[in-house]
PDB file of C-alpha atoms in Angstrom:
ATOM      1  CA  MET S   1      89.007  66.849  80.966  1.00  0.00           C
ATOM      2  CA  ALA S   2      91.399  67.229  83.932  1.00  0.00           C
ATOM      3  CA  THR S   3      90.513  70.890  84.267  1.00  0.00           C
ATOM      4  CA  HIS S   4      86.850  70.003  84.651  1.00  0.00           C
ATOM      5  CA  LEU S   5      87.688  67.627  87.527  1.00  0.00           C
ATOM      6  CA  ILE S   6      89.817  70.294  89.274  1.00  0.00           C
ATOM      7  CA  LEU S   7      87.017  72.809  89.039  1.00  0.00           C
ATOM      8  CA  GLN S   8      84.531  70.334  90.485  1.00  0.00           C
ATOM      9  CA  LYS S   9      86.901  69.655  93.399  1.00  0.00           C
ATOM     10  CA  ILE S  10      87.230  73.395  94.034  1.00  0.00           C
ATOM     11  CA  PHE S  11      83.514  74.014  94.014  1.00  0.00           C
ATOM     12  CA  LYS S  12      82.881  70.974  96.215  1.00  0.00           C
ATOM     13  CA  THR S  13      85.490  71.947  98.819  1.00  0.00           C
ATOM     14  CA  GLY S  14      84.625  75.637  99.058  1.00  0.00           C
ATOM     15  CA  PHE S  15      86.626  78.193 101.046  1.00  0.00           C
ATOM     16  CA  VAL S  16      89.038  76.611 103.536  1.00  0.00           C
ATOM     17  CA  SER S  17      90.940  79.713 104.671  1.00  0.00           C
ATOM     18  CA  GLU S  18      89.969  81.731 107.687  1.00  0.00           C
ATOM     19  CA  PRO S  19      88.626  85.282 107.322  1.00  0.00           C
ATOM     20  CA  ALA S  20      91.041  88.200 107.631  1.00  0.00           C
ATOM     21  CA  PRO S  21      91.373  89.598 111.131  1.00  0.00           C
ATOM     22  CA  GLN S  22      89.748  92.883 112.083  1.00  0.00           C
ATOM     23  CA  ALA S  23      91.947  95.995 112.332  1.00  0.00           C
ATOM     24  CA  ASP S  24      93.242  96.857 115.853  1.00  0.00           C
ATOM     25  CA  LEU S  25      92.341 100.488 116.240  1.00  0.00           C
ATOM     26  CA  ALA S  26      94.617 100.862 119.286  1.00  0.00           C
ATOM     27  CA  LEU S  27      97.608 100.227 117.013  1.00  0.00           C
ATOM     28  CA  ARG S  28      96.394 102.831 114.592  1.00  0.00           C
ATOM     29  CA  THR S  29      96.173 105.417 117.398  1.00  0.00           C
ATOM     30  CA  ARG S  30      99.684 104.548 118.497  1.00  0.00           C
ATOM     31  CA  GLU S  31     100.925 104.934 114.911  1.00  0.00           C
ATOM     32  CA  GLN S  32      99.305 108.367 114.662  1.00  0.00           C
ATOM     33  CA  VAL S  33     100.857 109.421 117.938  1.00  0.00           C
ATOM     34  CA  LEU S  34     104.255 108.165 116.756  1.00  0.00           C
ATOM     35  CA  HIS S  35     104.023 110.108 113.488  1.00  0.00           C
ATOM     36  CA  ALA S  36     103.073 113.256 115.416  1.00  0.00           C
ATOM     37  CA  GLU S  37     106.070 112.733 117.605  1.00  0.00           C
ATOM     38  CA  ILE S  38     108.300 112.363 114.477  1.00  0.00           C
ATOM     39  CA  LEU S  39     106.989 115.641 113.059  1.00  0.00           C
ATOM     40  CA  LYS S  40     107.394 117.460 116.389  1.00  0.00           C
ATOM     41  CA  ILE S  41     110.988 116.315 116.904  1.00  0.00           C
ATOM     42  CA  PHE S  42     112.287 116.341 113.341  1.00  0.00           C
ATOM     43  CA  GLY S  43     110.601 119.515 112.239  1.00  0.00           C
ATOM     44  CA  GLN S  44     111.142 119.442 108.463  1.00  0.00           C
ATOM     45  CA  SER S  45     113.194 116.271 107.908  1.00  0.00           C
ATOM     46  CA  VAL S  46     116.124 114.196 108.990  1.00  0.00           C
ATOM     47  CA  ALA S  47     118.635 112.457 106.731  1.00  0.00           C
ATOM     48  CA  ILE S  48     120.143 109.103 107.779  1.00  0.00           C
ATOM     49  CA  ARG S  49     123.252 107.451 106.412  1.00  0.00           C
ATOM     50  CA  HIS S  50     123.280 103.692 107.127  1.00  0.00           C
ATOM     51  CA  VAL S  51     126.656 102.075 107.569  1.00  0.00           C
ATOM     52  CA  ASP S  52     126.880  98.284 107.608  1.00  0.00           C
ATOM     53  CA  ALA S  53     130.063  97.702 109.568  1.00  0.00           C
ATOM     54  CA  GLY S  54     129.963  93.938 109.267  1.00  0.00           C
ATOM     55  CA  SER S  55     126.445  92.754 110.165  1.00  0.00           C
ATOM     56  CA  CYS S  56     124.627  89.553 109.200  1.00  0.00           C
ATOM     57  CA  ASN S  57     121.973  91.710 107.422  1.00  0.00           C
ATOM     58  CA  GLY S  58     119.283  90.886 110.050  1.00  0.00           C
ATOM     59  CA  CYS S  59     119.201  94.555 111.105  1.00  0.00           C
ATOM     60  CA  GLU S  60     119.075  95.634 107.468  1.00  0.00           C
ATOM     61  CA  MET S  61     115.875  93.618 106.999  1.00  0.00           C
ATOM     62  CA  GLU S  62     114.278  95.658 109.790  1.00  0.00           C
ATOM     63  CA  ILE S  63     115.527  98.905 108.267  1.00  0.00           C
ATOM     64  CA  HIS S  64     113.841  97.855 105.008  1.00  0.00           C
ATOM     65  CA  ALA S  65     110.657  97.200 106.971  1.00  0.00           C
ATOM     66  CA  LEU S  66     110.922 100.643 108.482  1.00  0.00           C
ATOM     67  CA  ASN S  67     111.145 102.058 104.988  1.00  0.00           C
ATOM     68  CA  GLY S  68     108.083 100.094 103.832  1.00  0.00           C
ATOM     69  CA  PRO S  69     104.508 101.345 103.523  1.00  0.00           C
ATOM     70  CA  HIS S  70     103.444 100.289 107.055  1.00  0.00           C
ATOM     71  CA  TYR S  71     105.778 102.745 108.833  1.00  0.00           C
ATOM     72  CA  ASN S  72     106.096 105.212 105.896  1.00  0.00           C
ATOM     73  CA  ILE S  73     108.968 107.085 107.455  1.00  0.00           C
ATOM     74  CA  GLU S  74     109.929 108.824 104.220  1.00  0.00           C
ATOM     75  CA  GLY S  75     106.441 110.273 104.052  1.00  0.00           C
ATOM     76  CA  ARG S  76     107.110 111.706 107.492  1.00  0.00           C
ATOM     77  CA  GLY S  77     110.351 113.398 106.624  1.00  0.00           C
ATOM     78  CA  VAL S  78     112.862 110.673 107.487  1.00  0.00           C
ATOM     79  CA  ARG S  79     114.955 109.672 104.517  1.00  0.00           C
ATOM     80  CA  PHE S  80     118.070 107.649 103.888  1.00  0.00           C
ATOM     81  CA  VAL S  81     120.929 109.308 101.920  1.00  0.00           C
ATOM     82  CA  ALA S  82     123.862 107.878 100.009  1.00  0.00           C
ATOM     83  CA  SER S  83     126.533 110.159 101.418  1.00  0.00           C
ATOM     84  CA  PRO S  84     127.450 110.997 105.015  1.00  0.00           C
ATOM     85  CA  ARG S  85     128.000 114.568 103.887  1.00  0.00           C
ATOM     86  CA  HIS S  86     124.205 114.915 103.471  1.00  0.00           C
ATOM     87  CA  ALA S  87     123.372 113.061 106.720  1.00  0.00           C
ATOM     88  CA  ASP S  88     122.157 114.246 110.100  1.00  0.00           C
ATOM     89  CA  LEU S  89     122.453 110.801 111.687  1.00  0.00           C
ATOM     90  CA  LEU S  90     124.599 107.717 111.199  1.00  0.00           C
ATOM     91  CA  LEU S  91     122.836 104.392 111.714  1.00  0.00           C
ATOM     92  CA  VAL S  92     125.489 101.713 112.240  1.00  0.00           C
ATOM     93  CA  THR S  93     124.786  97.981 112.204  1.00  0.00           C
ATOM     94  CA  GLY S  94     126.982  95.055 113.023  1.00  0.00           C
ATOM     95  CA  PRO S  95     130.185  94.551 115.007  1.00  0.00           C
ATOM     96  CA  VAL S  96     132.787  96.801 113.406  1.00  0.00           C
ATOM     97  CA  SER S  97     135.049  94.551 111.351  1.00  0.00           C
ATOM     98  CA  ARG S  98     138.696  95.536 111.071  1.00  0.00           C
ATOM     99  CA  ASN S  99     138.192  96.085 107.353  1.00  0.00           C
ATOM    100  CA  MET S 100     135.341  98.597 108.055  1.00  0.00           C
ATOM    101  CA  GLU S 101     136.976 100.544 110.913  1.00  0.00           C
ATOM    102  CA  VAL S 102     138.619 103.184 108.711  1.00  0.00           C
ATOM    103  CA  ALA S 103     135.524 103.552 106.501  1.00  0.00           C
ATOM    104  CA  LEU S 104     133.322 104.014 109.581  1.00  0.00           C
ATOM    105  CA  LYS S 105     135.657 106.698 110.981  1.00  0.00           C
ATOM    106  CA  ARG S 106     135.691 108.436 107.606  1.00  0.00           C
ATOM    107  CA  ALA S 107     131.870 108.389 107.409  1.00  0.00           C
ATOM    108  CA  TYR S 108     131.707 109.802 110.934  1.00  0.00           C
ATOM    109  CA  ASP S 109     134.199 112.550 110.133  1.00  0.00           C
ATOM    110  CA  ALA S 110     132.364 113.423 106.896  1.00  0.00           C
ATOM    111  CA  THR S 111     129.010 113.838 108.630  1.00  0.00           C
ATOM    112  CA  PRO S 112     128.439 117.547 109.403  1.00  0.00           C
ATOM    113  CA  GLU S 113     127.741 118.859 112.915  1.00  0.00           C
ATOM    114  CA  PRO S 114     125.353 118.465 114.668  1.00  0.00           C
ATOM    115  CA  LYS S 115     125.421 114.770 114.084  1.00  0.00           C
ATOM    116  CA  TRP S 116     123.974 111.792 115.900  1.00  0.00           C
ATOM    117  CA  VAL S 117     125.034 108.155 115.899  1.00  0.00           C
ATOM    118  CA  VAL S 118     122.723 105.208 116.583  1.00  0.00           C
ATOM    119  CA  ALA S 119     124.241 101.764 117.138  1.00  0.00           C
ATOM    120  CA  MET S 120     121.663  99.177 116.034  1.00  0.00           C
ATOM    121  CA  GLY S 121     121.387  95.576 117.160  1.00  0.00           C
ATOM    122  CA  ASP S 122     123.185  93.572 119.749  1.00  0.00           C
ATOM    123  CA  CYS S 123     126.287  93.439 117.566  1.00  0.00           C
ATOM    124  CA  GLY S 124     126.440  97.181 117.230  1.00  0.00           C
ATOM    125  CA  CYS S 125     125.695  97.780 120.910  1.00  0.00           C
ATOM    126  CA  THR S 126     127.939  95.110 122.596  1.00  0.00           C
ATOM    127  CA  GLY S 127     129.746  93.256 119.811  1.00  0.00           C
ATOM    128  CA  GLY S 128     127.153  90.478 120.108  1.00  0.00           C
ATOM    129  CA  MET S 129     128.377  86.907 119.750  1.00  0.00           C
ATOM    130  CA  PHE S 130     131.486  88.158 117.885  1.00  0.00           C
ATOM    131  CA  GLY S 131     132.834  90.420 120.617  1.00  0.00           C
ATOM    132  CA  GLU S 132     136.373  91.721 120.086  1.00  0.00           C
ATOM    133  CA  ASN S 133     138.768  89.463 118.274  1.00  0.00           C
ATOM    134  CA  TYR S 134     141.260  89.331 115.415  1.00  0.00           C
ATOM    135  CA  ALA S 135     138.564  90.166 112.879  1.00  0.00           C
ATOM    136  CA  THR S 136     136.357  92.688 114.701  1.00  0.00           C
ATOM    137  CA  ARG S 137     136.753  95.753 116.868  1.00  0.00           C
ATOM    138  CA  GLY S 138     133.483  94.835 118.551  1.00  0.00           C
ATOM    139  CA  LYS S 139     130.804  97.404 119.457  1.00  0.00           C
ATOM    140  CA  VAL S 140     130.474 100.627 117.540  1.00  0.00           C
ATOM    141  CA  SER S 141     131.472 102.793 120.504  1.00  0.00           C
ATOM    142  CA  ASN S 142     134.933 101.202 120.370  1.00  0.00           C
ATOM    143  CA  VAL S 143     135.474 103.078 117.087  1.00  0.00           C
ATOM    144  CA  ILE S 144     133.232 106.207 117.112  1.00  0.00           C
ATOM    145  CA  PRO S 145     131.174 107.976 119.835  1.00  0.00           C
ATOM    146  CA  ILE S 146     127.539 107.016 119.893  1.00  0.00           C
ATOM    147  CA  ASP S 147     124.412 108.730 121.165  1.00  0.00           C
ATOM    148  CA  VAL S 148     121.865 105.883 121.300  1.00  0.00           C
ATOM    149  CA  GLU S 149     121.986 102.100 121.427  1.00  0.00           C
ATOM    150  CA  VAL S 150     119.059 100.092 120.070  1.00  0.00           C
ATOM    151  CA  PRO S 151     119.513  96.508 121.366  1.00  0.00           C
ATOM    152  CA  GLY S 152     117.920  93.431 119.900  1.00  0.00           C
ATOM    153  CA  CYS S 153     118.823  90.678 117.479  1.00  0.00           C
ATOM    154  CA  PRO S 154     117.457  92.249 115.382  1.00  0.00           C
ATOM    155  CA  PRO S 155     115.485  95.140 116.996  1.00  0.00           C
ATOM    156  CA  THR S 156     112.003  95.754 115.690  1.00  0.00           C
ATOM    157  CA  PRO S 157     111.357  98.674 113.355  1.00  0.00           C
ATOM    158  CA  LEU S 158     109.398 100.331 116.095  1.00  0.00           C
ATOM    159  CA  ALA S 159     112.333 100.064 118.482  1.00  0.00           C
ATOM    160  CA  LEU S 160     114.614 101.426 115.816  1.00  0.00           C
ATOM    161  CA  LEU S 161     112.333 104.369 115.220  1.00  0.00           C
ATOM    162  CA  GLN S 162     112.162 105.060 118.957  1.00  0.00           C
ATOM    163  CA  GLY S 163     116.012 104.984 119.045  1.00  0.00           C
ATOM    164  CA  ILE S 164     116.248 107.401 116.198  1.00  0.00           C
ATOM    165  CA  LEU S 165     113.716 109.716 117.959  1.00  0.00           C
ATOM    166  CA  ALA S 166     115.705 109.430 121.190  1.00  0.00           C
ATOM    167  CA  ALA S 167     118.934 110.475 119.428  1.00  0.00           C
ATOM    168  CA  VAL S 168     117.429 113.411 117.541  1.00  0.00           C
ATOM    169  CA  SER S 169     115.354 114.693 120.507  1.00  0.00           C
ATOM    170  CA  LYS S 170     118.464 114.483 122.730  1.00  0.00           C
ATOM    171  CA  GLY S 171     120.413 116.443 120.119  1.00  0.00           C
ATOM    172  CA  ARG S 172     117.675 119.061 119.652  1.00  0.00           C
ATOM    173  CA  THR S 173     117.322 119.807 123.362  1.00  0.00           C
ATOM    174  CA  THR S 174     121.106 120.230 123.873  1.00  0.00           C
ATOM    175  CA  ALA S 175     121.759 122.101 120.670  1.00  0.00           C
TER     176      ALA S 175
END
């Protein structure tokens, strides 16, 4: 009996949600240009090793978004690897905690040449609100040399992708 009343209410009320928005073709064009730029710079592929040096995981959420179907970076030849020995680029997030300092240096040393390092987020670029203190070494460049900084708290996936492109294109022109 209650089901019948619920169905009557649904039919009487009708649709109350707004229609889906139309696609913005300008964004699609930009996406195609960005993917063409990725292929031009990377050539075949680039392997990224992500190192969380003590972040709050805000940047990691944006990295996951970059790996999602909207950006489809893996389909364009950008992939994340489990070992720095297989990486072309280190992507470091967070202020470098004292407990991660040695691990970050080892990951950097294990990455074969030519290698690039991208510091992601305000914490990775400047130390963020944590700065340098008893628990952190601060920004990534206090521990290892970096090629590109991608500021933001957290930076957007597009800004991250542009930072990766900047690092690799810089390396390709000088190598």
